[in-house]
Amino acid sequence: MIDLRRLRAFVAVAEERHVTRAAERLGMQQPPLTRLLRGLEEELGVPLLRRLPRGVQPTEAGQVLLEEARAVLARAAELQEAVRRVARGETGRLAVGFTPSAALHPFVPAVLRAFREEAPGLRVELDEAGTTELADALQHGRLDAAFVRSPVGSVPGLLVEPVLDEPMVAALPDGHRLATAGEGTSALPLAALAAEAFILYRRPSGPGLYDAILAACRAAGFSPRVAQEAPRLPASLSLVAAGLGVSVVPASMRRLAVAGVAYRDLTDCPGLSAPLHLALRQAGLTAAVARFRSAVRRGAAGRSG
Amino acid sequence: MIDLRRLRAFVAVAEERHVTRAAERLGMQQPPLTRLLRGLEEELGVPLLRRLPRGVQPTEAGQVLLEEARAVLARAAELQEAVRRVARGETGRLAVGFTPSAALHPFVPAVLRAFREEAPGLRVELDEAGTTELADALQHGRLDAAFVRSPVGSVPGLLVEPVLDEPMVAALPDGHRLATAGEGTSALPLAALAAEAFILYRRPSGPGLYDAILAACRAAGFSPRVAQEAPRLPASLSLVAAGLGVSVVPASMRRLAVAGVAYRDLTDCPGLSAPLHLALRQAGLTAAVARFRSAVRRGAAGRSG
DNA sequence: GCTAATCCATACCCTAAGAGTATCAAAGTC
DNA sequence: GACTTTGATACTCTTAGGGTATGGATTAGC
């Protein structure tokens, strides 16, 4: 089969029209070059060079080979560069997923925007899905990184590292007695919600926060009465606004400014917080993924520090 | 530098996602294939395959390499075919030249048309020039074949072979006494033109016919009075039509049907004929040129036989 | 939970392609 | 006609690449 070394040799000779000079240019001696040329001619079964008294001249087939060989060599060089660029994470694809609640944290869009600017050659693809789907997609390589709320436990091969941690706040209907209580805007003990109807977001799409809230309530001495389960976090806020009950949501939800919802800081609920995690595949860390991770870390440090 | 064998090996492995099966497909054993892969990874400095418990999987860089390598390999295969096609004369360029007088012979356009149909992949380029320019162009490879009238003597490295031979005829102004003489349309002895003013075509653009006519006249016992030299053969016919004199032209010129010119066969002029030759480069006969030569021979045989 | 099977990696040997040195042969130049 | 130039040839040697044997890790099956 065709060998690139021979093509390189031929191109040099055809360009120099001189075997000895071409050998010099190729950093080799003339005899092996002559043999390389003969090998190429034998392989193709075609005379490629006309031997003149003074140098050589490509035949017509040689002319065609010269052009074709240049193209192949250029493509091969490009190949090398393309692979290296991908390896350096300058180019390629990076698929990032996030849960709906993670998407609502302003940090996520901010860090994605910053990373796009930092690595313009990378095609960043986004996907929103539930935590379990994200974990599955990560495992199977459909995703390279994912923002999740809870530490995705017990999924082998995944690396989950904390990014940010934010307190949870109570989301109350506007005009609710606890929203306008005499304490003003100071913190509300979690136990104050013991009698309220709770609106929580469905379990399968995000096991972490649901469990964390229930656990915190139990630790505060009550078991919350779950009046309604919303499919996703933003939907639960709408239900709160409709007066169907109260909810406990990450503090960053305040920025959503849902009409009809009042927020109050919570206190007396140790361990109740809404963490933001970055999940990665443990094996085969791509350079692009590594760059993304470092961008996330930098972003988190700049935010909390 | 990149080696196509390695690329072929990698493509097979990436496609099979299985080193052992790929080795089988490549007709080799598994260990050397593994080494080939490692060599490629070392050369690029990039991990290309993720080793799974069950087979392998290309990394992102490997995916890119797979696509690029396929492209390079396809191009390389194409190269091989392109060169072979040129060598077989199915493809490529064929530059054919002819003198103005040769161009007027109907055989030349006929054989060119036939050859174009016979070898549609060949780009046939035509060029009209004087005999000496044609010979020079042939020598320097700008032309591959040329139709000339006279055997281009003394040009080293050229091969000139006769194609056709046709008689010369007298070209007379309409109404000239010899054109309408009592002998009707029978042949006219060359000597009958002894007293006429001759219009001949300039020497440098085509030495052959000029000399042949002068020699024939001398053999017929007179030295022609050259009244005018036309730059090219067709121009001389215009001068004849204008009544400035008579001329002697190849019989095929009759088909030109220049208004005001009457033709008469010539007799008593042994050796006076207008040969048509094909001139070729002696060395490095391309397949395309060989095919053209054989087409010309076939055409000539079909015409005269 | 142990054995068997699968599959890639490693170790070692061997062949053969390719690079180097020395030299020849042919053609042009002074 | 001697010299120079330039590609071809002969021979040796290094090394990349292929083959065989085998190891090690993981999964599947009883």
XYZ file of C-alpha atoms (C1' of nucleotides) in Angstrom:
670
model
C 0.000 0.000 0.000
C 0.945 3.606 -0.576
C 3.387 5.007 1.954
C 3.542 8.665 2.870
C 7.314 8.638 3.106
C 7.520 7.764 -0.547
C 5.082 10.491 -1.424
C 7.105 13.019 0.532
C 10.219 11.836 -1.268
C 8.576 12.097 -4.638
C 7.200 15.550 -3.990
C 10.644 16.788 -3.013
C 12.216 15.302 -6.131
C 9.478 16.540 -8.451
C 9.763 20.016 -7.000
C 13.531 20.161 -7.080
C 13.750 18.303 -10.377
C 16.948 17.000 -8.942
C 17.436 13.848 -6.920
C 20.581 14.909 -5.113
C 19.210 18.286 -4.075
C 15.957 16.665 -3.005
C 17.890 14.177 -0.887
C 19.634 17.074 0.785
C 16.328 18.781 1.438
C 14.933 15.570 2.908
C 17.978 15.166 5.101
C 19.029 11.899 3.609
C 21.506 10.513 1.120
C 20.858 10.266 -2.574
C 21.005 6.469 -3.061
C 18.195 5.562 -0.675
C 16.114 8.313 -2.212
C 16.653 6.854 -5.658
C 15.512 3.522 -4.321
C 12.451 5.094 -2.739
C 11.499 6.544 -6.097
C 11.992 3.251 -7.852
C 9.859 1.564 -5.202
C 7.061 4.048 -5.815
C 7.253 3.565 -9.566
C 7.181 -0.187 -9.139
C 4.271 -0.035 -6.757
C 2.223 2.108 -9.089
C 3.536 0.303 -12.129
C 4.047 3.666 -13.783
C 7.152 5.627 -14.715
C 6.988 8.862 -12.776
C 10.235 10.557 -13.645
C 12.039 11.047 -16.882
C 15.771 10.838 -16.237
C 17.430 13.684 -18.032
C 21.147 14.258 -18.412
C 20.751 17.142 -15.983
C 18.301 16.265 -13.273
C 14.931 14.635 -13.676
C 11.515 15.696 -14.884
C 8.145 14.325 -13.838
C 6.235 12.475 -16.524
C 2.580 13.303 -17.028
C 1.658 10.642 -14.493
C 4.280 12.215 -12.253
C 2.639 15.607 -12.612
C -0.669 14.163 -11.545
C 0.980 12.324 -8.679
C 2.679 15.517 -7.564
C -0.620 17.327 -7.226
C -2.393 14.415 -5.598
C 0.490 13.719 -3.254
C 0.589 17.337 -2.124
C -3.103 17.122 -1.336
C -2.724 13.891 0.607
C 0.262 15.185 2.562
C -1.499 18.420 3.385
C -4.513 16.463 4.587
C -2.290 14.235 6.686
C -0.620 17.223 8.304
C -4.021 18.688 8.983
C -5.089 15.437 10.568
C -2.209 15.610 12.964
C -3.057 19.150 13.937
C -6.755 18.426 14.298
C -6.109 15.527 16.633
C -3.676 17.560 18.690
C -6.107 20.445 18.956
C -8.807 18.127 20.204
C -6.367 16.601 22.645
C -5.468 20.039 23.956
C -9.155 20.784 24.344
C -9.031 23.687 21.931
C -11.465 22.051 19.621
C -14.174 19.476 19.827
C -17.452 18.929 21.556
C -18.382 19.281 25.177
C -21.823 18.114 26.235
C -22.984 19.608 29.510
C -26.189 18.615 31.234
C -28.022 20.087 34.216
C -31.097 19.445 36.250
C -33.929 21.959 36.026
C -33.175 23.269 39.492
C -29.471 23.626 38.735
C -30.393 25.549 35.613
C -32.165 28.072 37.768
C -29.041 28.849 39.723
C -27.514 31.926 38.088
C -24.069 30.440 38.480
C -24.723 27.802 35.826
C -25.545 30.066 32.878
C -22.818 32.458 34.013
C -20.084 29.863 34.014
C -21.271 28.434 30.706
C -21.158 31.838 29.097
C -17.693 32.510 30.480
C -16.423 29.149 29.296
C -17.755 29.671 25.802
C -15.733 32.839 25.608
C -12.692 31.156 27.046
C -12.781 28.235 24.608
C -14.435 29.495 21.435
C -13.284 26.462 19.419
C -15.282 24.090 21.561
C -18.829 23.270 20.597
C -20.676 23.290 23.905
C -23.919 21.349 23.822
C -26.433 21.702 26.602
C -29.074 19.335 27.836
C -31.584 19.582 30.655
C -32.776 16.377 32.258
C -33.438 14.705 35.571
C -30.573 13.618 37.783
C -30.864 9.932 36.972
C -30.996 10.552 33.235
C -27.964 12.808 33.541
C -26.027 10.164 35.418
C -26.903 7.602 32.803
C -25.918 9.921 29.964
C -22.601 10.634 31.669
C -21.869 6.962 32.097
C -22.555 6.244 28.459
C -20.566 9.165 27.174
C -23.506 11.149 25.816
C -22.597 13.848 28.315
C -19.199 15.023 29.515
C -20.258 16.973 32.581
C -23.448 17.715 34.444
C -24.610 20.152 37.084
C -26.725 18.408 39.679
C -28.124 19.441 43.001
C -27.513 16.386 45.111
C -24.378 14.288 45.230
C -25.273 11.483 42.857
C -24.395 8.636 45.116
C -23.742 5.086 44.167
C -23.227 5.633 40.451
C -19.985 3.854 39.645
C -17.485 5.567 37.429
C -18.770 9.047 38.133
C -16.945 11.758 39.949
C -19.140 14.254 41.790
C -17.527 17.312 43.244
C -19.146 20.157 45.150
C -19.224 23.503 43.444
C -21.332 25.787 45.536
C -23.584 25.479 48.514
C -26.423 27.839 49.212
C -28.978 27.994 52.006
C -32.582 27.063 51.473
C -35.274 29.641 52.043
C -38.955 29.400 52.714
C -41.212 30.298 49.818
C -44.530 31.603 51.100
C -47.636 32.932 49.415
C -47.773 36.699 49.411
C -49.768 37.805 52.442
C -49.191 34.576 54.329
C -49.101 35.208 58.033
C -45.469 34.035 58.275
C -44.479 36.240 55.382
C -45.717 39.346 57.030
C -45.175 38.329 60.657
C -43.966 40.830 63.188
C -40.438 39.557 63.050
C -39.969 41.571 59.900
C -37.503 40.102 57.491
C -35.364 38.217 59.954
C -34.825 34.479 59.752
C -37.628 31.998 60.332
C -37.036 28.753 62.219
C -37.837 25.734 60.066
C -40.082 24.429 62.829
C -42.379 27.408 62.274
C -43.523 25.664 59.113
C -44.596 22.510 60.947
C -48.272 23.180 60.497
C -48.100 24.297 56.904
C -49.036 22.368 53.808
C -45.883 21.625 51.843
C -45.422 21.777 48.108
C -42.411 19.782 47.036
C -40.954 18.804 43.681
C -41.344 15.267 42.527
C -38.819 12.757 43.635
C -37.643 10.879 40.540
C -36.455 13.951 38.691
C -34.200 14.987 41.558
C -33.878 12.746 44.584
C -31.483 14.937 46.509
C -33.312 18.063 47.571
C -36.550 16.224 48.288
C -34.821 13.923 50.727
C -32.799 16.738 52.247
C -35.893 18.760 53.026
C -37.720 15.814 54.573
C -34.689 14.970 56.657
C -34.340 18.552 57.880
C -37.991 18.724 58.868
C -37.693 15.509 60.783
C -34.631 16.890 62.534
C -36.658 19.996 63.409
C -39.224 17.789 65.097
C -42.017 17.460 62.568
C -42.950 15.505 59.520
C -44.145 17.825 56.806
C -47.568 17.373 55.341
C -46.964 17.208 51.602
C -50.055 18.728 50.014
C -48.865 18.616 46.469
C -45.927 17.482 44.374
C -44.922 19.671 41.496
C -43.163 18.176 38.509
C -40.305 20.660 38.731
C -39.089 23.346 41.030
C -40.392 26.398 39.140
C -43.817 24.790 38.970
C -43.858 24.421 42.734
C -43.324 28.167 43.059
C -46.386 28.766 40.918
C -48.360 26.564 43.267
C -47.047 28.544 46.208
C -48.113 31.759 44.493
C -51.558 30.227 44.040
C -51.757 29.847 47.798
C -51.808 26.044 47.881
C -49.046 25.836 50.427
C -45.455 26.732 51.305
C -42.211 25.386 49.984
C -38.529 25.325 50.768
C -36.301 26.235 47.864
C -32.675 27.179 47.188
C -31.930 30.808 47.982
C -31.016 31.541 44.386
C -34.665 31.069 43.460
C -35.306 34.504 44.900
C -33.987 35.985 41.714
C -36.821 34.376 39.807
C -39.122 36.974 41.375
C -42.267 34.949 40.917
C -45.237 37.229 41.463
C -47.175 36.310 44.554
C -44.302 34.568 46.316
C -42.483 35.924 49.331
C -39.210 34.460 50.579
C -37.824 34.255 54.080
C -34.487 33.006 55.283
C -34.604 29.872 57.365
C -32.793 29.153 60.569
C -32.523 26.270 62.982
C -32.069 23.812 60.183
C -28.460 22.632 60.240
C -27.440 20.659 57.198
C -30.305 21.913 55.103
C -28.716 23.471 52.135
C -28.944 23.282 48.367
C -25.582 22.199 47.099
C -24.584 22.488 43.463
C -22.381 19.678 42.234
C -20.499 19.004 39.078
C -20.602 15.388 37.947
C -17.918 14.050 35.634
C -16.896 10.736 34.198
C -14.062 9.425 36.297
C -12.135 7.685 33.489
C -10.817 9.233 30.338
C -10.882 12.837 31.402
C -10.798 14.839 28.165
C -8.753 18.000 28.016
C -11.948 19.838 27.181
C -13.602 18.447 30.291
C -10.584 19.326 32.365
C -10.692 22.880 31.093
C -14.371 23.067 31.869
C -13.862 21.760 35.360
C -11.188 24.305 36.017
C -13.439 27.069 34.659
C -16.190 25.921 37.025
C -13.809 25.883 39.965
C -12.507 29.314 39.142
C -16.037 30.599 38.785
C -17.092 29.104 42.107
C -14.031 30.482 43.882
C -14.676 33.933 42.448
C -18.253 33.735 43.620
C -17.945 32.498 47.151
C -14.499 33.942 47.904
C 5.919 11.341 10.389
C 2.437 9.923 10.044
C 2.292 6.542 8.366
C -0.709 5.313 6.429
C -0.353 1.792 7.731
C -0.973 3.041 11.230
C -3.967 5.005 10.075
C -5.400 1.954 8.363
C -4.834 -0.031 11.535
C -6.496 2.595 13.665
C -9.507 2.897 11.386
C -10.041 -0.853 11.514
C -9.819 -0.890 15.300
C -12.026 2.157 15.745
C -14.620 0.671 13.455
C -14.565 -2.777 15.001
C -14.152 -1.409 18.526
C -12.211 -4.566 19.032
C -8.480 -5.059 18.582
C -8.573 -8.790 17.958
C -11.339 -8.607 15.369
C -9.615 -5.671 13.691
C -6.395 -7.662 13.517
C -8.278 -10.445 11.829
C -9.770 -8.017 9.363
C -6.343 -6.590 8.648
C -4.914 -10.050 8.143
C -2.468 -9.805 10.991
C -2.068 -10.906 14.585
C -3.316 -8.938 17.537
C -0.010 -8.118 19.304
C 1.626 -6.225 16.426
C -1.617 -4.345 15.925
C -1.616 -3.312 19.567
C 1.915 -2.057 19.086
C 0.918 -0.157 15.995
C -1.787 1.584 17.961
C 0.556 2.437 20.753
C 3.021 3.816 18.220
C 0.330 6.062 16.785
C -0.686 7.284 20.209
C 2.916 7.993 21.100
C 3.540 9.788 17.852
C 0.527 12.019 18.288
C 1.081 12.249 22.015
C -2.613 11.652 22.495
C -4.605 8.715 23.879
C -6.819 7.547 21.047
C -8.541 4.524 22.519
C -10.153 3.889 25.828
C -9.472 0.299 26.831
C -12.677 -1.187 28.069
C -13.067 -4.566 29.721
C -14.822 -5.672 26.534
C -13.118 -4.181 23.506
C -12.008 -0.609 23.039
C -13.668 2.703 22.346
C -12.201 5.711 20.575
C -11.670 8.764 22.728
C -12.846 12.089 21.438
C -9.487 12.623 19.777
C -9.870 9.125 18.366
C -13.238 10.039 16.880
C -11.694 12.997 15.147
C -8.783 10.889 13.989
C -11.165 8.277 12.638
C -12.890 10.792 10.413
C -9.685 12.465 9.318
C -7.934 9.168 8.685
C -10.786 7.933 6.547
C -10.523 11.070 4.469
C -6.760 10.735 4.062
C -6.984 7.072 3.159
C -9.725 7.715 0.645
C -7.636 10.465 -0.898
C -4.629 8.182 -1.037
C -6.610 5.473 -2.785
C -7.881 8.055 -5.213
C -4.337 9.181 -5.862
C -3.361 5.686 -6.819
C -6.271 5.376 -9.193
C -5.701 8.797 -10.711
C -2.076 8.020 -11.471
C -2.975 4.669 -12.956
C -5.669 6.203 -15.106
C -3.220 8.742 -16.450
C -0.724 5.987 -17.082
C -3.324 4.035 -18.998
C -4.132 7.122 -21.026
C -7.716 7.213 -19.850
C -7.281 10.535 -18.224
C -5.024 13.485 -18.503
C -4.049 16.096 -20.995
C -3.060 15.709 -24.607
C -1.793 18.780 -26.395
C -2.008 18.527 -30.159
C -0.603 21.137 -32.477
C -0.971 21.633 -36.217
C 0.196 23.980 -38.883
C -2.406 26.201 -40.499
C -2.296 24.175 -43.700
C -2.658 20.897 -41.827
C -5.663 22.345 -40.038
C -7.340 22.843 -43.378
C -7.089 19.187 -44.243
C -10.441 17.662 -43.297
C -8.704 14.623 -41.900
C -7.309 16.573 -38.957
C -10.562 17.812 -37.431
C -12.182 14.466 -38.272
C -9.598 12.420 -36.419
C -9.610 14.841 -33.481
C -13.361 14.583 -33.188
C -13.222 10.794 -33.360
C -10.481 10.664 -30.744
C -12.386 12.894 -28.376
C -15.256 10.449 -28.511
C -12.935 7.512 -28.095
C -11.194 8.956 -25.055
C -13.669 11.235 -23.308
C -11.572 11.407 -20.146
C -8.689 13.065 -21.940
C -8.541 16.813 -22.121
C -7.405 17.461 -25.660
C -5.854 20.870 -26.112
C -5.261 22.256 -29.576
C -2.757 24.759 -30.804
C -2.090 26.178 -34.246
C 1.419 27.372 -35.011
C 4.171 27.274 -37.577
C 6.183 24.110 -38.109
C 9.263 25.337 -36.263
C 7.277 26.518 -33.261
C 5.486 23.185 -33.196
C 8.769 21.290 -33.261
C 10.093 23.416 -30.436
C 6.932 22.961 -28.391
C 7.138 19.200 -28.912
C 10.726 19.104 -27.784
C 9.979 21.040 -24.638
C 6.906 19.033 -23.779
C 4.382 21.803 -24.310
C 2.892 19.652 -27.055
C 2.472 15.906 -27.248
C 1.767 15.526 -30.943
C 1.595 17.775 -33.984
C 0.267 17.553 -37.518
C 2.717 19.050 -39.948
C 2.932 19.104 -43.669
C 6.598 18.441 -44.272
C 8.762 15.887 -42.526
C 10.399 17.997 -39.853
C 13.934 17.007 -40.566
C 16.948 17.410 -38.330
C 15.050 17.990 -35.112
C 16.580 15.572 -32.618
C 14.323 13.618 -30.343
C 11.290 13.934 -32.599
C 9.593 11.121 -34.414
C 7.823 12.107 -37.635
C 5.651 9.582 -39.354
C 3.650 9.956 -42.550
C -0.092 9.922 -42.179
C -1.572 10.811 -45.542
C -0.328 12.065 -48.858
C -2.426 14.075 -51.254
C -1.686 15.622 -54.647
C -1.254 19.330 -55.161
C -3.598 21.218 -57.423
C -3.358 24.528 -59.225
C -5.417 27.338 -57.753
C -6.363 29.836 -60.458
C -8.421 33.002 -60.474
C -11.916 32.437 -61.781
C -11.914 33.195 -65.487
C -8.188 32.684 -65.867
C -7.403 31.345 -69.315
C -5.992 28.121 -67.855
C -9.019 27.652 -65.666
C -11.369 27.704 -68.624
C -9.046 26.299 -71.277
C -10.383 23.920 -73.895
C -9.026 20.937 -72.152
C -12.044 21.103 -69.893
C -11.368 19.779 -66.428
C -8.582 17.409 -67.277
C -5.163 17.661 -65.664
C -2.844 20.550 -66.297
C 0.912 20.040 -66.673
C 2.829 21.989 -64.044
C 4.936 23.514 -66.820
C 1.833 25.271 -68.112
C 2.173 27.602 -65.138
C 5.707 28.634 -66.063
C 4.717 32.113 -67.176
C 2.336 32.821 -64.320
C 2.866 34.975 -61.300
C 3.007 32.722 -58.230
C 1.504 33.358 -54.869
C 3.148 31.219 -52.223
C 2.901 31.049 -48.476
C 5.710 32.389 -46.417
C 8.614 30.174 -45.678
C 9.292 30.342 -41.919
C 5.826 29.245 -40.915
C 6.058 26.085 -43.017
C 9.272 25.283 -44.789
C 8.111 22.056 -46.371
C 5.529 22.875 -48.965
C 7.279 26.019 -50.117
C 10.436 24.116 -50.896
C 8.550 21.237 -52.482
C 6.754 23.543 -54.916
C 9.949 25.329 -55.905
C 11.718 22.033 -56.429
C 8.879 20.664 -58.571
C 8.862 23.768 -60.749
C 12.570 23.510 -61.267
C 12.117 19.865 -62.193
C 9.436 20.938 -64.681
C 11.981 23.240 -66.296
C 11.147 26.676 -64.909
C 11.766 28.833 -61.942
C 8.513 30.328 -60.714
C 8.156 34.043 -60.503
C 6.939 34.634 -56.958
C 4.762 37.702 -57.136
C 3.588 37.635 -53.583
C 4.043 35.715 -50.391
C 0.999 35.221 -48.243
C 1.380 34.756 -44.497
C -0.656 31.575 -44.554
C -2.209 29.224 -46.997
C -5.805 30.447 -46.809
C -4.632 33.993 -47.317
C -2.866 32.987 -50.501
C -6.168 31.716 -51.863
C -7.711 35.100 -51.237
C -4.914 36.674 -53.228
C -5.547 34.197 -56.032
C -9.235 35.098 -55.960
C -8.205 38.747 -56.232
C -6.436 37.901 -59.465
C -2.921 38.634 -58.258
C -1.602 35.328 -59.507
C -1.859 31.548 -59.340
C -0.897 29.134 -56.610
C -0.309 25.460 -56.018
C -2.112 24.067 -53.006
C -2.992 20.714 -51.471
C -5.992 19.072 -53.110
C -7.947 19.152 -49.879
C -8.112 22.942 -50.198
C -10.795 22.451 -52.811
C -13.261 21.907 -50.062
C -12.671 25.418 -48.832
C -14.617 26.644 -51.896
C -13.148 30.107 -51.882
C -15.243 32.297 -54.134
C -13.341 33.383 -57.222
C -10.885 30.509 -57.179
C -10.910 27.631 -59.652
C -8.855 24.478 -59.116
C -7.278 22.157 -61.683
C -5.457 18.899 -61.148
C -1.773 18.996 -61.938
C 0.173 16.469 -63.917
C 3.807 16.045 -64.947
C 5.006 16.915 -61.512
C 6.393 13.704 -59.961
C 7.115 14.014 -56.275
C 4.995 17.089 -55.844
C 2.550 16.180 -53.156
C 1.312 17.536 -49.903
C 2.062 14.987 -47.250
C 0.512 15.106 -43.820
C 2.766 13.960 -41.004
C 2.339 13.320 -37.353
C 5.238 14.471 -35.221
C 5.777 12.970 -31.772
C 8.380 13.101 -29.057
C 10.546 10.049 -29.382
C 11.214 9.516 -25.669
C 8.656 9.018 -22.957
C 5.734 8.020 -25.111
C 2.664 8.586 -22.939
C -0.178 6.114 -23.097
C -2.394 8.987 -24.167
C -0.034 9.815 -27.020
C 0.132 6.169 -28.023
C -3.643 5.992 -28.116
C -3.761 9.128 -30.194
C -1.188 7.802 -32.619
C -3.129 4.617 -33.076
C -6.327 6.604 -33.632
C -4.565 8.651 -36.296
C -3.261 5.507 -37.977
C -6.659 3.873 -37.945
C -8.216 7.024 -39.343
C -5.634 7.249 -42.124
C -6.049 3.587 -42.990
C -9.807 3.961 -43.144
C -9.430 6.970 -45.377
C -6.906 5.792 -47.919
C -7.719 2.050 -47.794
C -17.260 -17.711 44.792
C -14.517 -20.201 41.947
C -13.487 -21.474 37.214
C -13.489 -20.540 32.438
C -13.511 -17.443 28.785
C -12.479 -13.102 26.697
C -9.438 -9.561 25.381
C -5.726 -6.424 25.541
C -0.715 -5.941 26.928
C 4.027 -7.627 27.219
C 8.247 -10.247 26.012
C 10.992 -12.164 22.711
C 12.559 -13.461 18.113
C 12.927 -12.796 13.251
C 12.346 -10.890 8.763
C 12.694 -7.231 5.682
C 12.421 -2.425 4.375
C 15.152 1.478 4.512
C 19.348 4.338 5.467
C 24.344 4.840 5.026
C 29.024 4.336 2.475
C 31.574 3.473 -1.523
C 31.642 3.289 -6.246
C 30.184 3.099 -11.110
C 28.323 4.845 -15.514
C 26.780 8.237 -18.555
C 26.534 12.681 -20.271
C 27.897 17.381 -20.520
C 31.679 21.113 -20.114
C 35.994 23.448 -20.639
C 40.323 14.355 -23.680
C 40.165 15.192 -18.672
C 36.918 16.800 -15.345
C 32.466 17.561 -13.372
C 27.888 16.511 -12.592
C 24.226 13.402 -11.508
C 21.685 9.367 -11.136
C 22.253 4.094 -10.522
C 24.170 0.026 -8.202
C 26.330 -2.988 -4.596
C 26.854 -3.936 -0.026
C 26.304 -3.466 4.993
C 23.697 -2.307 8.995
C 20.009 -0.574 11.753
C 15.340 -0.835 13.016
C 10.388 -0.845 12.390
C 7.098 -4.196 12.073
C 5.257 -8.949 12.037
C 4.832 -13.587 14.386
C 4.491 -16.798 18.643
C 3.952 -17.440 23.428
C 2.217 -15.763 27.487
C 0.567 -12.675 31.188
C -3.104 -10.005 33.583
C -7.559 -8.108 34.195
C -12.367 -8.415 33.790
C -16.630 -10.662 32.937
C -19.759 -14.620 32.574
C -21.466 -18.970 34.157
C -22.301 -22.763 37.217
